[in-house]
CSV table of C-alpha atoms in Angstrom, one decimal:
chain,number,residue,atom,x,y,z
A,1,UNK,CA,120.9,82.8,105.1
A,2,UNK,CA,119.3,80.7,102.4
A,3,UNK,CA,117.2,81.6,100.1
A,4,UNK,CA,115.0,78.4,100.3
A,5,UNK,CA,114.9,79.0,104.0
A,6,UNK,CA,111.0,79.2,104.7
A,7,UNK,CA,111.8,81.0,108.0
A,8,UNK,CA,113.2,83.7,106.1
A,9,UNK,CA,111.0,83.8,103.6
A,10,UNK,CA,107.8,84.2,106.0
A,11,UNK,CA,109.3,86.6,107.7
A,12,UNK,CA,110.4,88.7,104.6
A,13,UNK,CA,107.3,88.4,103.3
A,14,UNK,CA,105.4,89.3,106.6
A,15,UNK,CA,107.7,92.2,106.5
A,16,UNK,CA,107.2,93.4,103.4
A,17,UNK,CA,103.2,93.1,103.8
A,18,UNK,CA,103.1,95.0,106.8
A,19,UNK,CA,105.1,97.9,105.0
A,20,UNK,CA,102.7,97.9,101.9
A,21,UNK,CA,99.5,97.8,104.5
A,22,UNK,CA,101.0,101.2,106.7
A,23,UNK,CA,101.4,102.4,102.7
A,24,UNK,CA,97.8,101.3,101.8
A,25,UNK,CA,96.3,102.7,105.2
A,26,UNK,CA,98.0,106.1,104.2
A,27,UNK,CA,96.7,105.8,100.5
A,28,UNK,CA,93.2,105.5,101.8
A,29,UNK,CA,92.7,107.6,104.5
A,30,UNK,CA,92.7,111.0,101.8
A,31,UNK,CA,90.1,109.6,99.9
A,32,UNK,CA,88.3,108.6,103.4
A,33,UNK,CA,88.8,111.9,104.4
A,34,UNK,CA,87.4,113.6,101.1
A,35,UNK,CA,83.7,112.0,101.5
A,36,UNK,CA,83.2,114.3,104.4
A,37,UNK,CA,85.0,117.0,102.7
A,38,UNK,CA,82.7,116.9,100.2
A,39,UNK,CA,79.4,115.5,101.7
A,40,UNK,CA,77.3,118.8,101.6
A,41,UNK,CA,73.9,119.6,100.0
A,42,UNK,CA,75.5,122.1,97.9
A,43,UNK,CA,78.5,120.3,96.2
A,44,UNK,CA,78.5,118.8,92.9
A,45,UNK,CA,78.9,114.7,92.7
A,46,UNK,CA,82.8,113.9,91.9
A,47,UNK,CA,83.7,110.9,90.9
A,48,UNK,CA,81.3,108.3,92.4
A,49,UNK,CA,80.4,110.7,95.2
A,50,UNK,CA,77.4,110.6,96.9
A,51,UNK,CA,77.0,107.0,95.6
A,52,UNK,CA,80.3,105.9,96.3
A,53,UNK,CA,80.2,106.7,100.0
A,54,UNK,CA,76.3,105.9,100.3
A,55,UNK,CA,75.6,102.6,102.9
A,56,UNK,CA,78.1,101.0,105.3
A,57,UNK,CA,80.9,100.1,102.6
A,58,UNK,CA,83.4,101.9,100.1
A,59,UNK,CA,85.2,99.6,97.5
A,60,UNK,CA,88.6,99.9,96.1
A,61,UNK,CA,89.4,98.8,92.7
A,62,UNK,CA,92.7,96.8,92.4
A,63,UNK,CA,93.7,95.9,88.7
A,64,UNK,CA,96.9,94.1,89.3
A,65,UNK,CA,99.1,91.5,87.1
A,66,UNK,CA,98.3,88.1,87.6
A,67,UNK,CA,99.5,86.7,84.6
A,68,UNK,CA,101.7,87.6,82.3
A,69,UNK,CA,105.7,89.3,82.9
A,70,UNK,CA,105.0,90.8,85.8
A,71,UNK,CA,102.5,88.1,87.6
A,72,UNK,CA,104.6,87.5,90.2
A,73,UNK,CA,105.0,90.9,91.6
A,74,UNK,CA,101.1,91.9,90.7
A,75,UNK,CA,100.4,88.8,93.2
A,76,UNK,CA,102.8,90.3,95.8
A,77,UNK,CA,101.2,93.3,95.6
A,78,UNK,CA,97.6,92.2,95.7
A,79,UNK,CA,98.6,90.4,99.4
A,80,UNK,CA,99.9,93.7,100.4
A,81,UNK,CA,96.3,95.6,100.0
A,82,UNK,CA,94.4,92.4,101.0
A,83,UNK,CA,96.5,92.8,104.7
A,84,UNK,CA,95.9,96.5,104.3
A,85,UNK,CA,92.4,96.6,104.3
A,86,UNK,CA,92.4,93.7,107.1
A,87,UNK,CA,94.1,95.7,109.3
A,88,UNK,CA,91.9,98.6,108.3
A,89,UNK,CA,88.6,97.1,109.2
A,90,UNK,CA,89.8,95.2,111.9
A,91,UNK,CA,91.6,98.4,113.8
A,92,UNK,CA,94.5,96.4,113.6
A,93,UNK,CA,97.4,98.3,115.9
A,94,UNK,CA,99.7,98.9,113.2
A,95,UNK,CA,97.3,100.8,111.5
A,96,UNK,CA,96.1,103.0,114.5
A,97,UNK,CA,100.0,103.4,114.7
A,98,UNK,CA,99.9,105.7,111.6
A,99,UNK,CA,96.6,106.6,111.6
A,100,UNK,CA,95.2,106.5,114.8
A,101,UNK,CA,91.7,108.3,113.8
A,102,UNK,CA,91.0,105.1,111.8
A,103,UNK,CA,88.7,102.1,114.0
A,104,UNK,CA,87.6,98.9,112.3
A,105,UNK,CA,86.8,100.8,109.0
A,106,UNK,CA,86.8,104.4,107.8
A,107,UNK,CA,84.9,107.2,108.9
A,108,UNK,CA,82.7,104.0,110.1
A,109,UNK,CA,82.4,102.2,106.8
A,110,UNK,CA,84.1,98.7,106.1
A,111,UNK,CA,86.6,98.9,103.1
A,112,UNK,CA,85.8,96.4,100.9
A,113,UNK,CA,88.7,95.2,97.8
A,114,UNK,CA,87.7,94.3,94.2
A,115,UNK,CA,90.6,93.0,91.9
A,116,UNK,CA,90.7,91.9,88.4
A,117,UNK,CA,93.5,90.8,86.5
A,118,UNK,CA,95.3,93.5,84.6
A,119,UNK,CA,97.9,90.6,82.5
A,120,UNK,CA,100.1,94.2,82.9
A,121,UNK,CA,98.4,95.9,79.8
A,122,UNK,CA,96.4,99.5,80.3
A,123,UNK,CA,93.3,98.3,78.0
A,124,UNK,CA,93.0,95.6,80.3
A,125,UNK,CA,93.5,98.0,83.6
A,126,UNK,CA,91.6,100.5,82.8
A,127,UNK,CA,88.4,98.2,81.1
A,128,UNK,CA,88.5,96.5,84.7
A,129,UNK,CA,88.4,100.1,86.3
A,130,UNK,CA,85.4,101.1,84.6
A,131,UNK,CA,83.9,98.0,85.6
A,132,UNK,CA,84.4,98.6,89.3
A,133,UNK,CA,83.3,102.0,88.9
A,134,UNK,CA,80.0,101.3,87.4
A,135,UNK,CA,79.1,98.2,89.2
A,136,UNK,CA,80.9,99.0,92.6
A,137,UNK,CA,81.2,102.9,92.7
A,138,UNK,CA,84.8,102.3,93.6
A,139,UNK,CA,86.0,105.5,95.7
A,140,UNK,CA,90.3,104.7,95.1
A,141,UNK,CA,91.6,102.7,92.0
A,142,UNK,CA,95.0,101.3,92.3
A,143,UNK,CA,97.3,98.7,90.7
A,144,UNK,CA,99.6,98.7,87.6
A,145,UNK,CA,103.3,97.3,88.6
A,146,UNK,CA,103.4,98.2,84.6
A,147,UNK,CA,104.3,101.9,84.0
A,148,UNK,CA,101.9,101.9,80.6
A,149,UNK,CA,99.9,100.5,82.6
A,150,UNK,CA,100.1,103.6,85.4
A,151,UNK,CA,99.6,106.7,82.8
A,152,UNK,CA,96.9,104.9,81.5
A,153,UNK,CA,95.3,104.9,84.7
A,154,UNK,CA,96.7,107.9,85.2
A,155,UNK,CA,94.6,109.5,82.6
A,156,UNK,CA,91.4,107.2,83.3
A,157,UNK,CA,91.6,109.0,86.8
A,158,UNK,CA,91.7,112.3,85.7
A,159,UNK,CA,88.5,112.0,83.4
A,160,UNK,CA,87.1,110.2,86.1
A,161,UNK,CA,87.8,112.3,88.6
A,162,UNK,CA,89.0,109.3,91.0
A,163,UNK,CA,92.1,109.5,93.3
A,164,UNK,CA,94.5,106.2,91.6
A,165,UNK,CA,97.6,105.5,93.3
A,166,UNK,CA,100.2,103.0,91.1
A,167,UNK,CA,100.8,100.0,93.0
A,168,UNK,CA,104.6,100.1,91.3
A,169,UNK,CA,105.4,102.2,88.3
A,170,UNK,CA,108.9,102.6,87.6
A,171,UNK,CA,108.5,105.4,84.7
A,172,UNK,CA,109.4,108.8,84.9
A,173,UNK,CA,106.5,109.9,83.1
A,174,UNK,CA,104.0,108.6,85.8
A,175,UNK,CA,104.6,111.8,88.0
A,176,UNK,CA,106.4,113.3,85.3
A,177,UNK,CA,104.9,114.7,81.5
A,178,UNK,CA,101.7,112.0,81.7
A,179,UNK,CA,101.0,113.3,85.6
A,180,UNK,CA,97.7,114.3,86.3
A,181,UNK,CA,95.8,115.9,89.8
A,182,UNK,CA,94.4,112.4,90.7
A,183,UNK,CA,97.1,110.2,90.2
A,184,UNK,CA,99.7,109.4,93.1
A,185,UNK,CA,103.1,106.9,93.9
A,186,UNK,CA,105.1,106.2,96.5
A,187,UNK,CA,107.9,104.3,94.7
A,188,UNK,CA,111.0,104.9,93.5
A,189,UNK,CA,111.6,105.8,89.5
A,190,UNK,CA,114.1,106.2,87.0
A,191,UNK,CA,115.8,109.5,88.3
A,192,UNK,CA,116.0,108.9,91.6
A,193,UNK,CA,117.1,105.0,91.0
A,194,UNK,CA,120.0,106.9,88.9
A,195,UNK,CA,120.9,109.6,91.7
A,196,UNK,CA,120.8,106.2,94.3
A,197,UNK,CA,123.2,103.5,92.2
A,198,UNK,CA,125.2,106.6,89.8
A,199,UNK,CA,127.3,107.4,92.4
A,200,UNK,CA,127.9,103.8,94.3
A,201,UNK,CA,128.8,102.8,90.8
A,202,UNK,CA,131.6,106.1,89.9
A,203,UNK,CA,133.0,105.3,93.5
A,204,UNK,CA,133.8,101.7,93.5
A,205,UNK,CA,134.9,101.5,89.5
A,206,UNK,CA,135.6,105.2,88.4
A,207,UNK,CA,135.4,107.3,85.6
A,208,UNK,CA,135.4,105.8,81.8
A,209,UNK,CA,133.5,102.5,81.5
A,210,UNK,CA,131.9,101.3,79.1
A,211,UNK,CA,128.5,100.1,79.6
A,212,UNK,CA,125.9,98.0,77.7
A,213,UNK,CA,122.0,98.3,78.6
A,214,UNK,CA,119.2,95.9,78.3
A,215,UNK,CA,115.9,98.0,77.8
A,216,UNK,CA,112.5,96.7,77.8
A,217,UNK,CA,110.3,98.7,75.2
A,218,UNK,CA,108.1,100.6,76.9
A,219,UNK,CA,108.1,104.0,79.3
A,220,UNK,CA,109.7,102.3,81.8
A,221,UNK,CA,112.3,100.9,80.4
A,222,UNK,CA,113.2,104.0,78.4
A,223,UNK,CA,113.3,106.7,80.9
A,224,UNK,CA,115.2,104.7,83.7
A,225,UNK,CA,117.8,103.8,81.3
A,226,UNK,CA,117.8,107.6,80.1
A,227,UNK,CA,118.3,108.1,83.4
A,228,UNK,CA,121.3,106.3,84.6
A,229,UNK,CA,123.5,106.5,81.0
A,230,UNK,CA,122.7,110.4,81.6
A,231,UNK,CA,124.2,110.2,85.3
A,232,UNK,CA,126.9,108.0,84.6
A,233,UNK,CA,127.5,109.8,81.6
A,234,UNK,CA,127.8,113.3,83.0
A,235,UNK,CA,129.1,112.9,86.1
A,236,UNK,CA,132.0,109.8,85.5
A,237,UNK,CA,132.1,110.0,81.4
A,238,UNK,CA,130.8,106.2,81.1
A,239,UNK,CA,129.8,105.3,77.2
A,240,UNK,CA,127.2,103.7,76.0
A,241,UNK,CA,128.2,101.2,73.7
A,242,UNK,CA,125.0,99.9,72.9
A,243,UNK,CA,121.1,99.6,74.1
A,244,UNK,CA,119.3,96.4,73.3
A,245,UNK,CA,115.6,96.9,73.6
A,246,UNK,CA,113.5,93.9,73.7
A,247,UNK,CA,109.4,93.6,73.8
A,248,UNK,CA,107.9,93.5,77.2
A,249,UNK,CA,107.3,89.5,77.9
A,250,UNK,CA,110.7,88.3,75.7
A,251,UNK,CA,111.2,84.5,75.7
A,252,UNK,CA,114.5,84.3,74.5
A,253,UNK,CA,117.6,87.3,74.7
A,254,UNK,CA,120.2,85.6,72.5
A,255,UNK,CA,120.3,87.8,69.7
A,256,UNK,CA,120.5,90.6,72.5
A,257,UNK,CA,123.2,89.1,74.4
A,258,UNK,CA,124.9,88.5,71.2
A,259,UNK,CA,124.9,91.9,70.4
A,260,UNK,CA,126.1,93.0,73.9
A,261,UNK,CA,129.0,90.0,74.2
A,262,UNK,CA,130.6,91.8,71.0
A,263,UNK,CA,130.4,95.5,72.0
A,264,UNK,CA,133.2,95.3,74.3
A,265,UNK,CA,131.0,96.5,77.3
A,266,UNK,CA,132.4,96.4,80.9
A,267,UNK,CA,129.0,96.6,82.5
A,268,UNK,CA,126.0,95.1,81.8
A,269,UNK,CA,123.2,97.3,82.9
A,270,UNK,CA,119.9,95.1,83.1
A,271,UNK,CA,117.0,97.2,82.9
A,272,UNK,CA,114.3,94.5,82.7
A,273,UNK,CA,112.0,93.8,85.7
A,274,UNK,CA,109.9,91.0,86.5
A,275,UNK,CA,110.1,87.6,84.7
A,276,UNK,CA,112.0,89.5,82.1
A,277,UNK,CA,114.1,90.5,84.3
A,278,UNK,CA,115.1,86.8,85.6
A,279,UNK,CA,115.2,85.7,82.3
A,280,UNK,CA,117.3,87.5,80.6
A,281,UNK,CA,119.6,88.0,84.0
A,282,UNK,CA,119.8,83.5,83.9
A,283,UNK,CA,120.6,83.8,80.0
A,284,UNK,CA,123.2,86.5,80.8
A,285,UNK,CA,124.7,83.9,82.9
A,286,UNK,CA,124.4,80.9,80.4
A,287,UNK,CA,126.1,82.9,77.5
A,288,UNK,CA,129.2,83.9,79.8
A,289,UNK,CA,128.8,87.2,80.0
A,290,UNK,CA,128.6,87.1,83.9
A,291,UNK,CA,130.7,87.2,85.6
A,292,UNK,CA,132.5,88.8,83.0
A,293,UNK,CA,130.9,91.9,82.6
A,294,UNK,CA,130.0,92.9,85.9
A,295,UNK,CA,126.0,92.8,86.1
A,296,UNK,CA,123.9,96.3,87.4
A,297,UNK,CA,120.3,96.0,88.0
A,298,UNK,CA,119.0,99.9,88.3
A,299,UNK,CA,115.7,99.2,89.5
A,300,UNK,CA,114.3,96.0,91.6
A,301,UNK,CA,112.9,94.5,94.1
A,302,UNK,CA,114.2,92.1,96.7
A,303,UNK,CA,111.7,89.7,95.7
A,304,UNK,CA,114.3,89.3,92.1
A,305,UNK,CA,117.3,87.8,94.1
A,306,UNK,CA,114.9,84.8,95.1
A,307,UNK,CA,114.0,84.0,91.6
A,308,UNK,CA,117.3,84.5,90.2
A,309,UNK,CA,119.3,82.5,92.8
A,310,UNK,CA,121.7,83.9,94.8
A,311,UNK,CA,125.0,83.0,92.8
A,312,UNK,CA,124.2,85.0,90.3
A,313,UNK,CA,123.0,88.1,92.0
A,314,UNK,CA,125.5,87.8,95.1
A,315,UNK,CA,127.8,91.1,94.3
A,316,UNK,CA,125.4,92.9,92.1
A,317,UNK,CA,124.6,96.5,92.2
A,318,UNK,CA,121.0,97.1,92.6
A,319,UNK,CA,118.8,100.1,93.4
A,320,UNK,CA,115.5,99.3,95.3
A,321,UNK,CA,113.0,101.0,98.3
A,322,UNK,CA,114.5,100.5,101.6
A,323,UNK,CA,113.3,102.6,104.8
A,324,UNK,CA,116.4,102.8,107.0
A,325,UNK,CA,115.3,102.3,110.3
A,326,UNK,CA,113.5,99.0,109.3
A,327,UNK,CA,117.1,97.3,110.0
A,328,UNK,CA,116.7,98.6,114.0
A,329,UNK,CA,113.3,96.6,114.2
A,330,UNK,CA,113.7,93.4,111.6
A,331,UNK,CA,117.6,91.6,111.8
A,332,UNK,CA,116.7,90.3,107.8
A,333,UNK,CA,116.7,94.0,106.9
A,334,UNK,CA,120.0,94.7,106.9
């Protein structure tokens, strides 16, 4: 079906929303659950509790990309808590579906959602974080869609001693070295996008390829492409024949398609994500290198192969969330 079908689109999107408010319901309800865990006379204040959970309303802080590489998906991301909290408050059935003890709010306060824009860089995150906190009491931070953006978070949580869950963190590290008691995810990373696409990859093209990775600089970028040369490596004997690593937010990826066009690579492995992602994907294209070399994309998002247009990602190999049994309720699934 085409992409520029609005049908499809609404429905994709609708999809996807609903999915990210059953994820944001299940994200809440522990920090719900902990005010009355910890609502005694006796207990110490943590994080913003008792003020936090004081009054008919608890606030959660939502530092998301709205400009910048990744403003696309930060805006995505921001609908998906802004129907999760709607369906929260208004007892919505999908959310008494997986959470039937929650009514038109939690533990009989309305959930109310503060965002700021994060422009996907951690001073930025965590500055709006501590903003919420001291103005708002929030009770649950969330955001990032940048993974330096996460274990920053990551850490302001654990001083802070409030529960953070990364809106999409691709990194490793996030529940890796840099994870901390208060920090959560959900998504998929760099090991598991490797053990998903590593052997779909050594099955339809074998053992021996050579392969040539586009990294963005940052955790993310690092440790999924660690991840999938060290699969690919060990288990089919692929080579590396060379990593170009860009800044996050690159303009232009000549020199680095250059670079890749003479290294005799068989497989392009695009690491990118976001705008940089569709960039440098549509300048792999321009240069001749695709079809060519045939294109990988470890870790994405459906939302990409809109951007990107479908002939040049029709027949790519991609690794990305997918809950199998949504195909038995929504036909676009499959």
């Amino acid at each position: 079906m085409p992409f520029e079908d609005h049908i499809t689109t609404s429905v994709s999107r609708r999809t996807l929303l609903h999915a990210g408010a059953a994820l944001a319901g299940s994200v809440v309800l522990p920090s719900s659950f902990a005010l009355r865990a910890f609502a005694a006379d006796d207990k110490p204040a943590i994080g913003t509790w008792p003020a936090g959970s004081q009054g008919d309303t608890i606030y959660i802080g939502a530092a998301v990309p709205l400009t910048g590489p990744y403003a696309v998906q930060g805006a995505d991301e921001l609908k998906g808590w802004q129907l999760a909290v709607e369906h929260i408050n208004n007892g919505h059935e999908l959310m008494k579906a997986i959470a039937p003890k929650v009514d038109k709010g939690l533990l009989g306060k309305q959930v109310k959602l503060l965002s700021a824009d994060s422009a996907a860089k951690p001073n930025n995150a965590v500055q709006a974080e501590q903003t919420f906190i001291n103005d708002n009491k929030i009770i649950l931070m969330t955001g990032s869609t940048s993974s330096a953006v996460a274990v920053a978070l990551n850490k302001f949580a654990q001083r802070e001693k409030i529960l953070y869950m990364a809106g999409i963190s691709g990194s490793n590290d996030t529940t890796g070295k840099d994870c901390v008691r208060y920090g959560f995810r959900q998504n998929f990373f760099g090991q598991t996008a490797a053990a998903a696409i590593g052997p779909v990859l050594l099955k339809a093209y074998g053992k021996n390829k050579k392969m040539a990775f586009m990294t963005p600089d940052y955790t993310y970028g690092h440790t999924v492409t660690k991840s999938v040369n060290d699969y690919l490596t060990a288990n089919g004997g692929w080579e590396m024949v060379t990593n170009q690593v860009s800044p996050l937010g690159t303009q232009d990826y000549s020199q680095y398609l250059t670079n890749i066009a003479n290294s005799g690579a068989e497989f392009l492995i695009n690491v990118n994500w976001g705008r940089d992602a569709v960039l440098s994907t549509q300048q792999a294209k321009q240069f001749g290198l695709l079809p060519k070399m045939t294109l990988v994309i470890p870790y994405q998002i459906p939302f990409l192969a809109k951007e990107v247009g479908p002939d040049i990602t029709e027949g790519v190999f991609a690794a990305t969330d997918f809950w199998w049994t949504q195909e038995d309720q929504y036909p676009l699934a499959k």
